[in-house]
Structures are given as C-alpha cells and as structure tokens.
Amino acid sequence: METLFVGNNIVHLTEVDSTNSYAKALLKDVKLPEGTVISTDNQTKGKGQRGNIWATEPAANITCSVILYPKFLSASDHFFLSKVISLAVHATLAELLDSGNYDIKIKWPNDILVNNKKICGTLIENAFRHEKLQESIIGIGLNVNQEDFGELSDKATSLKLLCNKGFDKAVVLKRLLKHIEVQYLQLKQAKEASIHENYLKHLLLFGKTSTFKDLKNDGEFKGKIVDVLPNGLLIIETSKKERRKFDMKEIGFGY
Ligand code: BTN
C-alpha cells in the first residue's frame, strides 16, 4: 500500500449488514487506527442517504467504510470532509477513465456521476465532541463491475458499463484510498480555499441557470448554484437575484 495510514489496516468481511454499522459498533469497543477500512463482498442491509437503502450486487462493487478522526475540524465546517471525499472519488475516476471522453461530476452534496449517471454514493456518519468532529465513518459504494442495475439502469452506471471491460476491484480500491489520504492531508494542512475551489469546479450545474424543485413548498423555480457553505448548505441564486439556502431534504434537481 502506497499510503501512510489510509488502508494500512483493512478488515475484509465476506458478508455484513452494513460496513458503516459494523464500523460504528466496532468503534464502541476498540480504538481502531485512523484510516482503518472495513470492506465487504456482500452488504445485506446497506444504508444510503436520507434513510434510503443502498442495494448492490454481491462481489461486483466496492462497498467499504473508512474510519477517520478529523478532530481538527469544527462541527460547523464538517462538510469539508464530504468535499475531500468527493474530490478523492472524482480523482480516482479521472485516473481510471479517459477524462476527455467522460464527464465526471460531483452532484451536491456528494454523489459522483459519470455522463449523468450515478457511479458512487457516500454516506458519512460523524460523531462530535465539544463542537469538534471526533470520529467519522466514511461509507463508500462505488460501482465497479455491476452490469445490470434493473429499474435504475437509466440512472446508475459502473466502470465496466462505461468502458466495456472489467476492473480489478483491489486496484481500484488502492487508488481510491491513496486519493482519500492525499485529499484528507490537504484538509489537515488547512488548504480549505483550494479544496472549496476544486469542489465547485467539478460541481454539477455550478453557475448554470437550471430548474430546481423546492421540496418544502412543492414548487419549481429557476436559479443557479453559486456556493456551498462550510456546513454543507447549498446556495442558489434565483432569477430575482435572491440567495436561498437549502439543506439536503429541501431541494431536488433533475440531471
Ligand atoms: C447514497 O448515495 O445514498 C449513499 C450510499 C452509501 C453506500 C455505502 S456502501 C458502504 C457503506 N455502508 C453502508 O451501509 N452504506 C455505505
């Protein structure tokens, strides 16, 4: 492993309900080294964002959780962790795919899309203490060799579907862990400004006038994404030049 600490300790399980839940339970009993990875071939009760389930074909994809202790981050800045993980997945895919032929984007808050289809989802579960982040479980589901997404086939994709060839999951994981470490160390070295700039550079619909759904008021409006706050709120400037803040469950956008 070419990393200093991310992935130096890998706990691989043949089957588990959820790697995030397993990591959380394990952390109650033992202090695991920072960068420990819990991975599995078959996740039977995967958790997605907003209480959704994350279903994935056994053995086909990367299904793992990385344990980090970002105690240097204030609770109000917690979204920087999400930004660096999105950038790490983005960089991994840019390395594996010929980026001239593929459009790799971060969909706020932290989905990764290639050619407008989702290839990776992230579920970050944080524990806070005294207004600081204490412990973070970074759950990542990256579609590698799955070919059939059933009813989601117009919304989801994998490396194999994109390239018409299978990938060695161990190689993809190794690259992903390397990028997670690089990005995380940038954050630790207080490179927030460049991380933010990079995140916005790859953000889907950034600065583009688009139609959004206000899920609280059940209405559509036109606007453009102009920023993402350190706490993760999305800022949209409406056509009337009004700046509105949205949380995850409050906004929907087609892509
Ligand atoms: C989403 O896009 O809704 C987030 C999906 C996150 C899925 C991963 S798979 C590994 C880890 N364990 C879980 O239970 N969920 C995350």
mmCIF file of C-alpha atoms and ligand atoms in Angstrom:
data_model
loop_
_atom_site.group_PDB
_atom_site.id
_atom_site.type_symbol
_atom_site.label_atom_id
_atom_site.label_comp_id
_atom_site.label_asym_id
_atom_site.label_seq_id
_atom_site.Cartn_x
_atom_site.Cartn_y
_atom_site.Cartn_z
ATOM 1 C CA MET A 1 0.000 0.000 0.000
ATOM 2 C CA GLU A 2 1.436 3.384 -1.024
ATOM 3 C CA THR A 3 -0.294 5.282 1.747
ATOM 4 C CA LEU A 4 0.843 6.450 5.166
ATOM 5 C CA PHE A 5 -2.238 5.337 7.054
ATOM 6 C CA VAL A 6 -5.429 5.069 4.965
ATOM 7 C CA GLY A 7 -5.940 1.375 4.203
ATOM 8 C CA ASN A 8 -2.979 0.135 6.236
ATOM 9 C CA ASN A 9 -5.471 -1.808 8.327
ATOM 10 C CA ILE A 10 -8.169 -3.483 6.215
ATOM 11 C CA VAL A 11 -10.875 -5.630 7.805
ATOM 12 C CA HIS A 12 -12.471 -7.605 4.993
ATOM 13 C CA LEU A 13 -15.770 -9.377 5.668
ATOM 14 C CA THR A 14 -17.415 -11.916 3.365
ATOM 15 C CA GLU A 15 -20.849 -10.620 4.369
ATOM 16 C CA VAL A 16 -22.181 -7.925 6.683
ATOM 17 C CA ASP A 17 -25.385 -5.931 7.109
ATOM 18 C CA SER A 18 -23.672 -2.564 6.582
ATOM 19 C CA THR A 19 -19.976 -1.689 6.724
ATOM 20 C CA ASN A 20 -20.914 1.658 8.321
ATOM 21 C CA SER A 21 -22.973 -0.030 11.052
ATOM 22 C CA TYR A 22 -20.222 -2.611 11.618
ATOM 23 C CA ALA A 23 -17.596 0.146 11.934
ATOM 24 C CA LYS A 24 -19.801 2.085 14.372
ATOM 25 C CA ALA A 25 -20.330 -0.962 16.578
ATOM 26 C CA LEU A 26 -16.628 -1.855 16.495
ATOM 27 C CA LEU A 27 -15.608 1.681 17.493
ATOM 28 C CA LYS A 28 -17.696 1.366 20.660
ATOM 29 C CA ASP A 29 -15.379 -1.422 21.856
ATOM 30 C CA VAL A 30 -11.992 -0.712 20.315
ATOM 31 C CA LYS A 31 -9.958 2.268 19.241
ATOM 32 C CA LEU A 32 -9.123 1.404 15.647
ATOM 33 C CA PRO A 33 -6.145 3.056 13.944
ATOM 34 C CA GLU A 34 -7.064 6.077 11.831
ATOM 35 C CA GLY A 35 -7.517 5.038 8.200
ATOM 36 C CA THR A 36 -8.888 1.573 9.045
ATOM 37 C CA VAL A 37 -11.073 0.244 6.220
ATOM 38 C CA ILE A 38 -13.988 -2.135 6.680
ATOM 39 C CA SER A 39 -14.905 -3.741 3.352
ATOM 40 C CA THR A 40 -17.248 -6.482 2.282
ATOM 41 C CA ASP A 41 -18.216 -8.631 -0.692
ATOM 42 C CA ASN A 42 -21.866 -8.743 0.277
ATOM 43 C CA GLN A 43 -23.698 -5.991 2.108
ATOM 44 C CA THR A 44 -27.171 -7.187 3.041
ATOM 45 C CA LYS A 45 -28.620 -4.000 4.592
ATOM 46 C CA GLY A 46 -26.676 -1.131 3.063
ATOM 47 C CA LYS A 47 -27.598 2.358 4.188
ATOM 48 C CA GLY A 48 -27.932 5.263 1.780
ATOM 49 C CA GLN A 49 -28.500 8.954 2.316
ATOM 50 C CA ARG A 50 -31.828 10.311 3.628
ATOM 51 C CA GLY A 51 -32.677 6.929 5.169
ATOM 52 C CA ASN A 52 -32.659 5.161 1.795
ATOM 53 C CA ILE A 53 -31.312 1.671 1.296
ATOM 54 C CA TRP A 54 -28.174 1.024 -0.737
ATOM 55 C CA ALA A 55 -28.510 -2.218 -2.664
ATOM 56 C CA THR A 56 -25.531 -3.527 -4.570
ATOM 57 C CA GLU A 57 -24.741 -6.748 -6.438
ATOM 58 C CA PRO A 58 -22.623 -9.097 -4.281
ATOM 59 C CA ALA A 59 -18.897 -9.122 -5.103
ATOM 60 C CA ALA A 60 -19.255 -6.740 -8.058
ATOM 61 C CA ASN A 61 -18.527 -3.370 -6.474
ATOM 62 C CA ILE A 62 -16.538 -1.543 -3.823
ATOM 63 C CA THR A 63 -18.508 -1.423 -0.596
ATOM 64 C CA CYS A 64 -16.456 -0.064 2.264
ATOM 65 C CA SER A 65 -16.161 2.327 5.187
ATOM 66 C CA VAL A 66 -13.066 4.332 6.071
ATOM 67 C CA ILE A 67 -12.567 5.457 9.660
ATOM 68 C CA LEU A 68 -11.093 8.918 10.214
ATOM 69 C CA TYR A 69 -10.590 11.108 13.306
ATOM 70 C CA PRO A 70 -10.776 14.684 11.952
ATOM 71 C CA LYS A 71 -10.524 16.302 15.403
ATOM 72 C CA PHE A 72 -9.015 19.404 13.804
ATOM 73 C CA LEU A 73 -12.364 20.213 12.096
ATOM 74 C CA SER A 74 -15.047 22.333 13.764
ATOM 75 C CA ALA A 75 -18.542 20.913 13.692
ATOM 76 C CA SER A 76 -19.646 23.917 11.608
ATOM 77 C CA ASP A 77 -17.031 23.032 8.958
ATOM 78 C CA HIS A 78 -17.925 19.354 8.805
ATOM 79 C CA PHE A 79 -18.829 19.469 5.104
ATOM 80 C CA PHE A 80 -15.152 19.900 4.181
ATOM 81 C CA LEU A 81 -14.792 16.201 4.869
ATOM 82 C CA SER A 82 -17.546 15.471 2.387
ATOM 83 C CA LYS A 83 -15.829 17.722 -0.158
ATOM 84 C CA VAL A 84 -12.478 15.955 0.119
ATOM 85 C CA ILE A 85 -14.073 12.512 -0.191
ATOM 86 C CA SER A 86 -15.984 13.625 -3.320
ATOM 87 C CA LEU A 87 -12.755 15.040 -4.749
ATOM 88 C CA ALA A 88 -10.925 11.780 -3.966
ATOM 89 C CA VAL A 89 -13.547 9.708 -5.804
ATOM 90 C CA HIS A 90 -13.501 12.218 -8.652
ATOM 91 C CA ALA A 91 -9.699 11.997 -8.926
ATOM 92 C CA THR A 92 -9.798 8.180 -8.832
ATOM 93 C CA LEU A 93 -12.303 8.072 -11.681
ATOM 94 C CA ALA A 94 -10.414 10.701 -13.670
ATOM 95 C CA GLU A 95 -7.343 8.478 -13.406
ATOM 96 C CA LEU A 96 -9.189 5.315 -14.444
ATOM 97 C CA LEU A 97 -11.310 6.817 -17.210
ATOM 98 C CA ASP A 98 -10.025 8.805 -20.136
ATOM 99 C CA SER A 99 -11.408 12.114 -18.870
ATOM 100 C CA GLY A 100 -11.693 13.547 -22.407
ATOM 101 C CA ASN A 101 -14.416 11.003 -23.151
ATOM 102 C CA TYR A 102 -16.245 11.027 -19.829
ATOM 103 C CA ASP A 103 -17.978 13.802 -17.963
ATOM 104 C CA ILE A 104 -17.227 13.220 -14.266
ATOM 105 C CA LYS A 105 -19.205 15.434 -11.906
ATOM 106 C CA ILE A 106 -19.966 15.821 -8.218
ATOM 107 C CA LYS A 107 -23.685 16.141 -7.612
ATOM 108 C CA TRP A 108 -24.292 18.057 -4.399
ATOM 109 C CA PRO A 109 -23.806 17.011 -1.742
ATOM 110 C CA ASN A 110 -21.541 14.084 -2.607
ATOM 111 C CA ASP A 111 -22.834 11.792 -5.350
ATOM 112 C CA ILE A 112 -20.471 11.160 -8.218
ATOM 113 C CA LEU A 113 -21.927 10.978 -11.714
ATOM 114 C CA VAL A 114 -20.298 9.934 -14.942
ATOM 115 C CA ASN A 115 -22.077 11.029 -18.101
ATOM 116 C CA ASN A 116 -25.067 11.987 -15.926
ATOM 117 C CA LYS A 117 -25.419 8.567 -14.267
ATOM 118 C CA LYS A 118 -24.568 7.840 -10.651
ATOM 119 C CA ILE A 119 -21.468 5.700 -10.147
ATOM 120 C CA CYS A 120 -20.729 6.359 -6.474
ATOM 121 C CA GLY A 121 -22.627 7.249 -3.329
ATOM 122 C CA THR A 122 -21.188 8.275 0.026
ATOM 123 C CA LEU A 123 -22.691 8.148 3.489
ATOM 124 C CA ILE A 124 -20.637 9.979 6.107
ATOM 125 C CA GLU A 125 -21.609 9.391 9.727
ATOM 126 C CA ASN A 126 -19.971 11.804 12.158
ATOM 127 C CA ALA A 127 -19.605 11.898 15.932
ATOM 128 C CA PHE A 128 -18.974 15.310 17.527
ATOM 129 C CA ARG A 129 -17.466 16.345 20.855
ATOM 130 C CA HIS A 130 -17.105 19.884 22.179
ATOM 131 C CA GLU A 131 -18.053 21.378 18.784
ATOM 132 C CA LYS A 132 -15.323 19.388 17.056
ATOM 133 C CA LEU A 133 -15.510 16.343 14.837
ATOM 134 C CA GLN A 134 -14.382 13.349 16.815
ATOM 135 C CA GLU A 135 -14.841 10.377 14.577
ATOM 136 C CA SER A 136 -16.114 9.929 11.010
ATOM 137 C CA ILE A 137 -17.234 6.808 9.250
ATOM 138 C CA ILE A 138 -16.958 7.361 5.517
ATOM 139 C CA GLY A 139 -19.153 4.795 3.756
ATOM 140 C CA ILE A 140 -18.480 4.461 0.041
ATOM 141 C CA GLY A 141 -20.364 2.451 -2.557
ATOM 142 C CA LEU A 142 -18.532 2.606 -5.892
ATOM 143 C CA ASN A 143 -19.962 0.677 -8.833
ATOM 144 C CA VAL A 144 -17.130 -1.216 -10.469
ATOM 145 C CA ASN A 145 -18.213 -4.401 -12.271
ATOM 146 C CA GLN A 146 -22.011 -4.409 -11.951
ATOM 147 C CA GLU A 147 -23.667 -4.651 -15.372
ATOM 148 C CA ASP A 148 -27.360 -4.744 -14.545
ATOM 149 C CA PHE A 149 -28.998 -2.014 -12.465
ATOM 150 C CA GLY A 150 -32.548 -3.172 -13.174
ATOM 151 C CA GLU A 151 -35.084 -0.365 -12.929
ATOM 152 C CA LEU A 152 -32.288 2.089 -12.100
ATOM 153 C CA SER A 153 -30.471 1.431 -15.365
ATOM 154 C CA ASP A 154 -31.169 4.911 -16.743
ATOM 155 C CA LYS A 155 -29.785 6.489 -13.550
ATOM 156 C CA ALA A 156 -26.856 4.286 -12.495
ATOM 157 C CA THR A 157 -23.653 3.103 -14.116
ATOM 158 C CA SER A 158 -20.379 1.306 -13.346
ATOM 159 C CA LEU A 159 -16.801 1.374 -14.588
ATOM 160 C CA LYS A 160 -17.452 -1.828 -16.508
ATOM 161 C CA LEU A 161 -20.506 -0.439 -18.287
ATOM 162 C CA LEU A 162 -18.628 2.725 -19.178
ATOM 163 C CA CYS A 163 -15.502 1.009 -20.509
ATOM 164 C CA ASN A 164 -16.823 -2.356 -21.729
ATOM 165 C CA LYS A 165 -14.219 -4.143 -19.631
ATOM 166 C CA GLY A 166 -13.964 -5.451 -16.097
ATOM 167 C CA PHE A 167 -11.766 -3.829 -13.447
ATOM 168 C CA ASP A 168 -9.704 -5.352 -10.648
ATOM 169 C CA LYS A 169 -11.521 -4.144 -7.526
ATOM 170 C CA ALA A 170 -8.354 -4.326 -5.413
ATOM 171 C CA VAL A 171 -6.567 -1.958 -7.805
ATOM 172 C CA VAL A 172 -9.489 0.489 -7.831
ATOM 173 C CA LEU A 173 -9.712 0.404 -4.016
ATOM 174 C CA LYS A 174 -5.981 1.017 -3.662
ATOM 175 C CA ARG A 175 -6.186 4.090 -5.883
ATOM 176 C CA LEU A 176 -9.257 5.363 -4.085
ATOM 177 C CA LEU A 177 -7.592 5.025 -0.678
ATOM 178 C CA LYS A 178 -4.499 6.826 -1.951
ATOM 179 C CA HIS A 179 -6.625 9.752 -3.147
ATOM 180 C CA ILE A 180 -8.593 9.832 0.112
ATOM 181 C CA GLU A 181 -5.340 10.149 2.024
ATOM 182 C CA VAL A 182 -3.957 12.865 -0.279
ATOM 183 C CA GLN A 183 -7.149 14.921 -0.011
ATOM 184 C CA TYR A 184 -7.539 14.374 3.725
ATOM 185 C CA LEU A 185 -3.963 15.515 4.355
ATOM 186 C CA GLN A 186 -4.659 18.647 2.309
ATOM 187 C CA LEU A 187 -7.565 19.385 4.602
ATOM 188 C CA LYS A 188 -5.418 18.734 7.672
ATOM 189 C CA GLN A 189 -2.917 21.233 6.299
ATOM 190 C CA ALA A 190 -5.696 23.841 6.192
ATOM 191 C CA LYS A 191 -5.964 24.025 2.403
ATOM 192 C CA GLU A 192 -9.687 24.828 2.645
ATOM 193 C CA ALA A 193 -9.691 27.510 -0.054
ATOM 194 C CA SER A 194 -8.250 25.276 -2.767
ATOM 195 C CA ILE A 195 -10.459 22.356 -1.690
ATOM 196 C CA HIS A 196 -13.533 24.572 -1.938
ATOM 197 C CA GLU A 197 -12.474 25.914 -5.342
ATOM 198 C CA ASN A 198 -11.826 22.403 -6.645
ATOM 199 C CA TYR A 199 -15.166 21.135 -5.334
ATOM 200 C CA LEU A 200 -17.078 23.951 -7.078
ATOM 201 C CA LYS A 201 -15.088 23.367 -10.266
ATOM 202 C CA HIS A 202 -16.417 19.818 -10.505
ATOM 203 C CA LEU A 203 -19.901 20.503 -9.132
ATOM 204 C CA LEU A 204 -22.809 19.606 -11.419
ATOM 205 C CA LEU A 205 -24.789 22.677 -12.573
ATOM 206 C CA PHE A 206 -22.490 25.129 -10.784
ATOM 207 C CA GLY A 207 -23.170 28.613 -12.189
ATOM 208 C CA LYS A 208 -25.642 27.261 -14.760
ATOM 209 C CA THR A 209 -29.191 28.532 -14.792
ATOM 210 C CA SER A 210 -31.365 25.474 -14.148
ATOM 211 C CA THR A 211 -34.755 24.487 -12.803
ATOM 212 C CA PHE A 212 -34.847 23.323 -9.177
ATOM 213 C CA LYS A 213 -37.610 21.857 -7.045
ATOM 214 C CA ASP A 214 -38.356 23.451 -3.701
ATOM 215 C CA LEU A 215 -39.404 20.284 -1.859
ATOM 216 C CA LYS A 216 -40.718 22.136 1.207
ATOM 217 C CA ASN A 217 -43.092 24.335 -0.768
ATOM 218 C CA ASP A 218 -43.631 21.899 -3.608
ATOM 219 C CA GLY A 219 -42.772 24.407 -6.309
ATOM 220 C CA GLU A 220 -40.283 24.785 -9.137
ATOM 221 C CA PHE A 221 -38.032 27.781 -9.629
ATOM 222 C CA LYS A 222 -35.185 28.889 -11.859
ATOM 223 C CA GLY A 223 -31.802 29.733 -10.441
ATOM 224 C CA LYS A 224 -28.143 28.839 -10.385
ATOM 225 C CA ILE A 225 -25.905 27.231 -7.783
ATOM 226 C CA VAL A 226 -23.475 29.894 -6.598
ATOM 227 C CA ASP A 227 -21.921 28.370 -3.469
ATOM 228 C CA VAL A 228 -21.860 25.579 -0.882
ATOM 229 C CA LEU A 229 -21.352 26.644 2.738
ATOM 230 C CA PRO A 230 -18.827 25.002 5.129
ATOM 231 C CA ASN A 231 -21.773 23.296 6.849
ATOM 232 C CA GLY A 232 -22.928 21.882 3.500
ATOM 233 C CA LEU A 233 -25.907 24.121 2.747
ATOM 234 C CA LEU A 234 -26.428 24.742 -0.952
ATOM 235 C CA ILE A 235 -26.766 28.366 -2.056
ATOM 236 C CA ILE A 236 -28.915 29.041 -5.094
ATOM 237 C CA GLU A 237 -29.346 32.479 -6.597
ATOM 238 C CA THR A 238 -32.828 32.807 -8.070
ATOM 239 C CA SER A 239 -33.599 34.687 -11.266
ATOM 240 C CA LYS A 240 -34.732 37.564 -8.993
ATOM 241 C CA LYS A 241 -31.157 37.656 -7.573
ATOM 242 C CA GLU A 242 -32.344 36.351 -4.227
ATOM 243 C CA ARG A 243 -29.883 33.966 -2.470
ATOM 244 C CA ARG A 244 -31.635 30.950 -0.971
ATOM 245 C CA LYS A 245 -30.102 28.265 1.303
ATOM 246 C CA PHE A 246 -31.097 24.623 1.027
ATOM 247 C CA ASP A 247 -30.484 21.538 3.109
ATOM 248 C CA MET A 248 -30.412 18.044 1.643
ATOM 249 C CA LYS A 249 -34.077 17.209 2.018
ATOM 250 C CA GLU A 250 -35.254 20.609 0.797
ATOM 251 C CA ILE A 251 -34.159 20.669 -2.845
ATOM 252 C CA GLY A 252 -34.420 18.459 -5.877
ATOM 253 C CA PHE A 253 -32.893 18.824 -9.271
ATOM 254 C CA GLY A 254 -33.113 16.801 -12.438
ATOM 255 C CA TYR A 255 -29.919 15.937 -14.274
HETATM 256 C C1 BTN B 1 -26.125 7.228 -1.117
HETATM 257 O O1 BTN B 1 -25.791 7.631 -2.224
HETATM 258 O O2 BTN B 1 -27.305 7.181 -0.768
HETATM 259 C C2 BTN B 1 -25.054 6.780 -0.169
HETATM 260 C C3 BTN B 1 -24.708 5.345 -0.343
HETATM 261 C C4 BTN B 1 -23.597 4.869 0.564
HETATM 262 C C5 BTN B 1 -23.400 3.387 0.457
HETATM 263 C C6 BTN B 1 -22.209 2.895 1.219
HETATM 264 S S1 BTN B 1 -21.815 1.228 0.829
HETATM 265 C C7 BTN B 1 -20.699 1.141 2.146
HETATM 266 C C8 BTN B 1 -21.271 1.934 3.293
HETATM 267 N N1 BTN B 1 -22.100 1.117 4.157
HETATM 268 C C9 BTN B 1 -23.378 1.466 4.105
HETATM 269 O O3 BTN B 1 -24.300 0.908 4.735
HETATM 270 N N2 BTN B 1 -23.546 2.497 3.282
HETATM 271 C C10 BTN B 1 -22.291 2.949 2.725
#
